[in-house]
Coordinates of C-alpha atoms and ligand atoms in Angstrom, one line a residue:
X21 CA 0.0 0.0 0.0
X22 CA 1.4 3.3 -1.1
X23 CA -0.8 5.8 0.6
X24 CA -2.4 5.7 4.1
X25 CA -4.8 8.5 4.8
X26 CA -5.7 9.4 8.4
X27 CA -9.4 10.1 8.9
X28 CA -10.7 11.1 12.4
X29 CA -13.1 8.4 13.6
X30 CA -15.5 11.0 14.9
X31 CA -15.9 12.7 11.6
X32 CA -18.5 11.1 9.3
X33 CA -17.6 13.7 6.6
X34 CA -13.8 13.0 6.6
X35 CA -14.4 9.2 6.7
X36 CA -16.7 9.5 3.7
X37 CA -14.2 11.7 1.9
X38 CA -11.4 9.3 2.6
X39 CA -13.4 6.5 0.9
X40 CA -13.7 8.7 -2.2
X41 CA -10.0 9.5 -2.2
X42 CA -7.6 7.2 -4.0
X43 CA -5.9 6.2 -0.8
X44 CA -4.7 2.6 -0.7
X45 CA -5.5 2.5 3.0
X46 CA -7.5 4.5 5.5
X47 CA -6.2 4.9 9.0
X48 CA -9.5 5.5 10.9
X49 CA -8.3 7.3 14.0
X50 CA -9.5 6.7 17.6
X51 CA -6.4 8.2 19.1
X52 CA -4.9 11.7 19.0
X53 CA -7.4 13.3 16.6
X54 CA -10.3 12.3 18.7
X55 CA -11.0 14.2 22.0
X56 CA -11.4 12.1 25.1
X57 CA -15.1 12.9 25.5
X58 CA -15.7 11.7 21.9
X59 CA -14.0 8.3 22.1
X60 CA -17.1 6.2 22.8
X61 CA -19.0 7.9 20.0
X62 CA -16.0 7.6 17.6
X63 CA -15.9 3.8 18.3
X64 CA -19.5 3.4 17.2
X65 CA -19.1 5.7 14.2
X66 CA -15.9 3.9 13.1
X67 CA -17.5 0.5 13.4
X68 CA -20.5 1.6 11.3
X69 CA -18.3 3.2 8.7
X70 CA -16.1 0.1 8.4
X71 CA -19.1 -2.2 8.1
X72 CA -20.6 0.0 5.2
X73 CA -17.2 0.5 3.5
X74 CA -16.5 -3.2 3.5
X75 CA -19.6 -3.8 1.3
X76 CA -18.0 -1.9 -1.6
X77 CA -16.6 -3.8 -4.5
X78 CA -13.6 -1.5 -4.6
X79 CA -12.4 -0.1 -1.4
X80 CA -9.1 0.9 0.4
X81 CA -7.7 -1.3 3.1
X82 CA -9.2 -0.3 6.4
X83 CA -7.0 0.0 9.5
X84 CA -8.1 1.5 12.8
X85 CA -5.6 3.5 15.0
X86 CA -6.5 2.4 18.5
X87 CA -5.3 4.2 21.7
X88 CA -1.9 3.1 23.1
X89 CA -1.6 0.0 25.2
X90 CA -0.8 2.0 28.3
X91 CA -3.8 4.4 27.8
X92 CA -6.4 2.0 29.4
X93 CA -8.5 2.5 26.3
X94 CA -7.3 -0.2 23.9
X95 CA -9.7 -2.9 25.0
X96 CA -12.7 -0.7 24.7
X97 CA -11.5 0.4 21.2
X98 CA -11.1 -3.2 20.1
X99 CA -14.5 -4.2 21.6
X100 CA -16.0 -1.3 19.7
X101 CA -14.7 -2.0 16.3
X102 CA -13.7 -5.7 15.8
X103 CA -17.2 -6.8 14.9
X104 CA -16.7 -4.8 11.6
X105 CA -13.5 -6.8 10.8
X106 CA -10.9 -4.1 10.1
X107 CA -8.1 -5.3 7.8
X108 CA -5.6 -4.1 10.4
X109 CA -4.8 -2.1 13.6
X110 CA -2.4 0.8 13.7
X111 CA -0.7 0.7 17.1
X112 CA 0.6 4.0 18.3
X113 CA 3.3 4.4 20.9
X114 CA 4.5 0.9 20.3
X115 CA 7.6 -0.1 22.3
X116 CA 8.6 -3.1 20.3
X117 CA 7.9 -6.7 19.5
X118 CA 6.4 -7.4 22.9
X119 CA 3.7 -4.8 22.3
X120 CA 2.9 -6.5 19.0
X121 CA 2.5 -9.8 20.7
X122 CA 0.4 -8.2 23.4
X123 CA -1.9 -6.7 20.8
X124 CA -2.0 -10.0 18.8
X125 CA -3.3 -11.8 21.9
X126 CA -6.1 -9.2 22.3
X127 CA -6.9 -9.6 18.6
X128 CA -7.0 -13.4 18.7
X129 CA -9.7 -13.2 21.4
X130 CA -11.8 -10.7 19.4
X131 CA -11.4 -12.7 16.2
X132 CA -12.7 -15.8 18.0
X133 CA -15.6 -13.8 19.5
X134 CA -16.6 -12.3 16.1
X135 CA -16.2 -15.4 14.0
X136 CA -13.2 -14.0 12.1
X137 CA -10.4 -16.0 10.7
X138 CA -7.6 -16.4 13.3
X139 CA -4.7 -14.1 12.5
X140 CA -6.6 -12.2 9.8
X141 CA -6.2 -8.8 11.5
X142 CA -2.8 -7.2 10.6
X143 CA -0.8 -4.9 12.7
X144 CA 1.1 -1.8 11.7
X145 CA 3.1 0.0 14.4
X146 CA 4.1 3.6 14.9
X147 CA 7.5 2.6 16.3
X148 CA 9.4 5.8 17.3
X149 CA 7.1 7.8 19.5
X150 CA 9.3 7.7 22.6
X151 CA 13.1 7.6 23.0
X152 CA 12.8 4.0 24.5
X153 CA 10.7 2.9 21.6
X154 CA 13.6 3.7 19.2
X155 CA 15.8 1.2 21.2
X156 CA 13.0 -1.4 20.8
X157 CA 13.2 -1.3 16.9
X158 CA 15.3 -4.4 16.5
X159 CA 12.7 -6.5 18.4
X160 CA 10.0 -6.4 15.7
X161 CA 11.8 -9.0 13.7
X162 CA 10.0 -12.3 14.2
X163 CA 7.5 -10.8 16.6
X164 CA 4.3 -11.9 14.9
X165 CA 3.0 -13.0 11.5
X166 CA 0.4 -10.3 11.9
X167 CA 3.0 -7.5 11.6
X168 CA 2.5 -5.9 8.2
X169 CA 4.4 -2.5 8.4
X170 CA 6.4 -0.1 10.6
X171 CA 6.1 3.6 10.5
X172 CA 7.5 6.4 12.5
X173 CA 6.4 9.7 14.1
X174 CA 8.3 12.9 15.0
X175 CA 5.6 14.7 16.9
X176 CA 5.3 12.5 19.9
X177 CA 9.0 11.8 19.9
X178 CA 9.8 15.5 20.1
X179 CA 7.4 15.8 23.1
X180 CA 9.2 12.9 24.8
X181 CA 12.6 14.4 24.1
X182 CA 11.6 18.0 25.0
X183 CA 12.9 19.1 21.6
X184 CA 12.0 22.6 20.6
X185 CA 11.1 21.6 17.1
X186 CA 11.4 18.5 14.9
X187 CA 12.0 20.3 11.7
X188 CA 14.7 22.8 10.7
X189 CA 13.9 26.1 9.0
X190 CA 14.4 24.5 5.6
X191 CA 11.6 22.0 6.4
X192 CA 13.9 19.0 6.7
X193 CA 13.8 16.9 9.9
X194 CA 16.4 17.7 12.6
X195 CA 19.1 15.1 12.9
X196 CA 17.7 13.1 15.8
X197 CA 14.4 12.6 14.0
X198 CA 16.3 11.6 10.8
X199 CA 18.0 8.9 13.0
X200 CA 14.6 7.6 14.1
X201 CA 13.4 7.6 10.5
X202 CA 16.4 5.7 9.3
X203 CA 16.2 3.2 12.1
X204 CA 12.6 2.5 11.3
X205 CA 13.5 1.8 7.7
X206 CA 16.2 -0.6 8.8
X207 CA 13.9 -2.3 11.4
X208 CA 11.1 -2.8 8.9
X209 CA 13.3 -4.3 6.2
X210 CA 15.0 -6.4 8.9
X211 CA 11.5 -7.6 10.0
X212 CA 10.4 -8.3 6.5
X213 CA 7.5 -5.8 6.6
X214 CA 6.7 -2.6 4.8
X215 CA 8.5 0.6 5.8
X216 CA 6.1 3.6 5.7
X217 CA 7.3 7.2 6.0
X218 CA 5.7 9.6 8.4
X219 CA 3.2 12.4 7.9
X220 CA 3.9 15.8 6.5
X221 CA 1.7 18.1 8.6
X222 CA 2.0 21.3 6.5
X223 CA -0.6 20.1 4.0
X224 CA -0.6 23.3 1.9
X225 CA 3.1 22.9 1.1
X226 CA 3.0 20.7 -2.0
X227 CA 6.6 21.3 -3.0
X228 CA 8.0 20.3 0.4
X229 CA 5.7 17.3 0.5
X230 CA 6.8 16.1 -2.9
X231 CA 10.5 16.5 -1.9
X232 CA 9.8 14.4 1.3
X233 CA 8.0 11.6 -0.8
X234 CA 10.9 11.5 -3.3
X235 CA 13.5 11.2 -0.5
X236 CA 11.5 8.5 1.2
X237 CA 11.2 6.4 -2.0
X238 CA 14.9 7.0 -2.8
X239 CA 15.9 5.4 0.6
X240 CA 13.6 2.4 0.4
X241 CA 10.3 3.5 2.0
X242 CA 7.4 2.1 -0.1
X243 CA 4.6 4.3 1.2
X244 CA 3.8 7.4 3.1
X245 CA 1.0 8.5 5.5
X246 CA -1.3 11.4 4.6
X247 CA -3.3 13.7 6.8
X248 CA -5.1 15.4 4.0
X249 CA -6.8 14.1 0.8
X250 CA -4.7 16.4 -1.4
X251 CA -1.6 14.5 -0.4
X252 CA -2.9 11.2 -1.6
X253 CA -2.5 11.5 -5.4
X254 CA 1.1 12.8 -4.9
X255 CA 2.0 9.8 -2.8
X256 CA 0.4 7.4 -5.3
X257 CA 2.3 9.1 -8.2
X258 CA 5.6 9.0 -6.5
X259 CA 5.4 5.5 -5.0
X260 CA 4.1 3.8 -8.1
X261 CA 7.1 2.4 -9.9
X262 CA 7.4 3.8 -13.4
X263 CA 6.6 1.4 -16.3
X264 CA 10.2 1.5 -17.5
X265 CA 11.5 0.5 -14.1
X266 CA 9.0 -2.5 -14.0
X267 CA 10.0 -3.5 -17.5
X268 CA 13.7 -3.4 -16.7
X269 CA 13.1 -5.4 -13.5
X270 CA 11.3 -8.1 -15.7
X271 CA 14.3 -8.1 -18.0
X272 CA 16.8 -8.5 -15.2
X273 CA 14.9 -11.4 -13.7
X274 CA 14.6 -13.0 -17.1
X275 CA 18.3 -12.5 -17.9
X276 CA 19.2 -14.4 -14.7
X277 CA 16.6 -17.1 -15.4
X278 CA 18.0 -17.6 -18.9
X279 CA 21.5 -17.9 -17.4
X280 CA 21.1 -20.0 -14.3
X281 CA 24.9 -20.7 -14.1
X282 CA 25.8 -17.0 -14.2
X283 CA 26.6 -15.0 -11.1
X284 CA 27.1 -11.8 -13.0
X285 CA 25.5 -10.6 -16.2
X286 CA 25.9 -7.6 -18.5
X287 CA 22.6 -5.8 -19.5
X288 CA 22.5 -2.6 -21.5
X289 CA 26.2 -2.0 -20.7
X290 CA 25.7 -2.4 -16.9
X291 CA 27.1 -5.1 -14.6
X292 CA 24.3 -6.9 -12.7
X293 CA 24.8 -9.4 -9.9
X294 CA 22.8 -10.7 -7.0
X295 CA 21.8 -7.4 -5.3
X296 CA 20.4 -6.2 -8.6
X297 CA 18.4 -9.4 -9.0
X298 CA 17.0 -9.1 -5.5
X299 CA 16.0 -5.5 -6.0
X300 CA 14.3 -6.4 -9.3
X301 CA 12.4 -9.3 -7.6
X302 CA 11.3 -7.0 -4.7
X303 CA 10.0 -4.4 -7.1
X304 CA 8.0 -7.0 -9.0
X305 CA 6.6 -8.5 -5.8
X306 CA 5.5 -5.0 -4.7
X307 CA 3.9 -4.4 -8.1
X308 CA 1.9 -7.6 -8.0
X309 CA 0.8 -6.9 -4.4
Ligands
COA10 N1 -9.7 12.9 5.4 C1 -10.8 13.1 4.7 N2 -11.2 14.4 4.4 C2 -10.5 15.4 4.8 C3 -9.3 15.2 5.5 C4 -8.9 13.9 5.9 N3 -7.8 13.6 6.6 N4 -8.8 16.4 5.8 C5 -9.6 17.3 5.3 N5 -10.6 16.7 4.6 C6 -11.7 17.4 3.9 C7 -12.3 18.5 4.7 O1 -13.3 18.0 5.5 C8 -12.8 19.4 3.6 O2 -14.0 18.9 3.1 P1 -15.1 20.0 2.5 O3 -14.4 20.6 1.3 O4 -16.3 19.1 2.1 O5 -15.4 21.0 3.5 C9 -11.8 19.2 2.5 O6 -11.2 18.0 2.7 C10 -10.8 20.3 2.5 O7 -10.2 20.4 3.8 P2 -9.4 21.7 4.2 O8 -10.3 22.8 4.4 O9 -8.2 21.9 3.2 O10 -8.7 21.3 5.6 P3 -9.4 21.4 7.0 O11 -9.0 22.7 7.6 O12 -10.9 21.1 6.9 O13 -8.8 20.2 7.8 C11 -7.2 19.1 9.2 C12 -7.4 20.2 8.2 C13 -5.7 19.0 9.5 C14 -7.9 19.3 10.4 C15 -7.6 17.8 8.5 O14 -6.9 17.6 7.3 C16 -7.6 16.5 9.3 O15 -8.5 16.3 10.1 N6 -6.6 15.6 9.0 C17 -6.4 14.4 9.7 C18 -5.9 14.6 11.1 C19 -5.5 13.3 11.8 O16 -6.2 12.3 11.7 N7 -4.4 13.3 12.5 C20 -4.0 12.2 13.2 C21 -2.7 11.6 12.6 S1 -1.3 12.6 12.7
MG11 MG1 0.5 11.0 18.0

């Protein structure tokens, strides 16, 4: 999934607009964008929205961002929404693989209660919201088959650090946040799950947003979260591999398949060996997904 659009779970209008956007996935939010007093209402609204949206022939993936495991609200969130069978849960303030397993156990119970296939609800973690969470990044590897993606956040991390800002005057992230970003990318690849880049809050700044998407793709992120529908087409454009790139990947895979004895091959005047083959295979796997 290239684009994941946040829609506040207490806004019927934004959930509806999200469905009409071209987002590959909606993150229906029960956490920070929903005020405490609205949480019970948001659970009901989110469940009804998911149930209706699931009836559509063509729809985005539907994930729900629950409240953090230490908030005391996670169980009520899950009890409120699991009957509508979300495709996945976005877990904020995750501290590592142990939190994934903790959430997985809660999901297994609700799947059984709601007649859902065991293990069918995926988990994506926001994995850098505190300093200690950054040290937990290596523990996602092998944590659970439910784990589908890791993403990162600078807003809550800057609060935990007491940082004055997370972005420099030129719009780029300050170095400690770049470290968290890069560690998330490494952790996701190490865990064999999708690396997703963080949100760009300044939703009127298209140029800065594009730059950040291009830099994320350059480094290996395969998607980015959006907070506004206007960001979705830009994400989809930038994270869709160009046709020439796909064609070239097919030719690389074919060249190695045609020469099973060869470790290294020349194609279009360029040397290709195993890392090139792996990159080509990864790209084709992403395209077919
Ligand atoms: N999903 C769906 N629709 C959205 C949307 C979103 N995330 N953000 C804005 N829209 C809609 C608005 O409702 C508005 O609809 P309208 O034209 O029918 O009135 C339209 O898109 C244009 O919105 P705009 O006026 O440009 O922005 P806004 O001031 O209404 O909203 C935010 C700005 C930041 C409040 C809004 O984008 C938002 O709620 N984003 C998600 C926040 C979130 O979930 N954060 C948690 C993760 S960090
Ligand atoms: Mg947050």
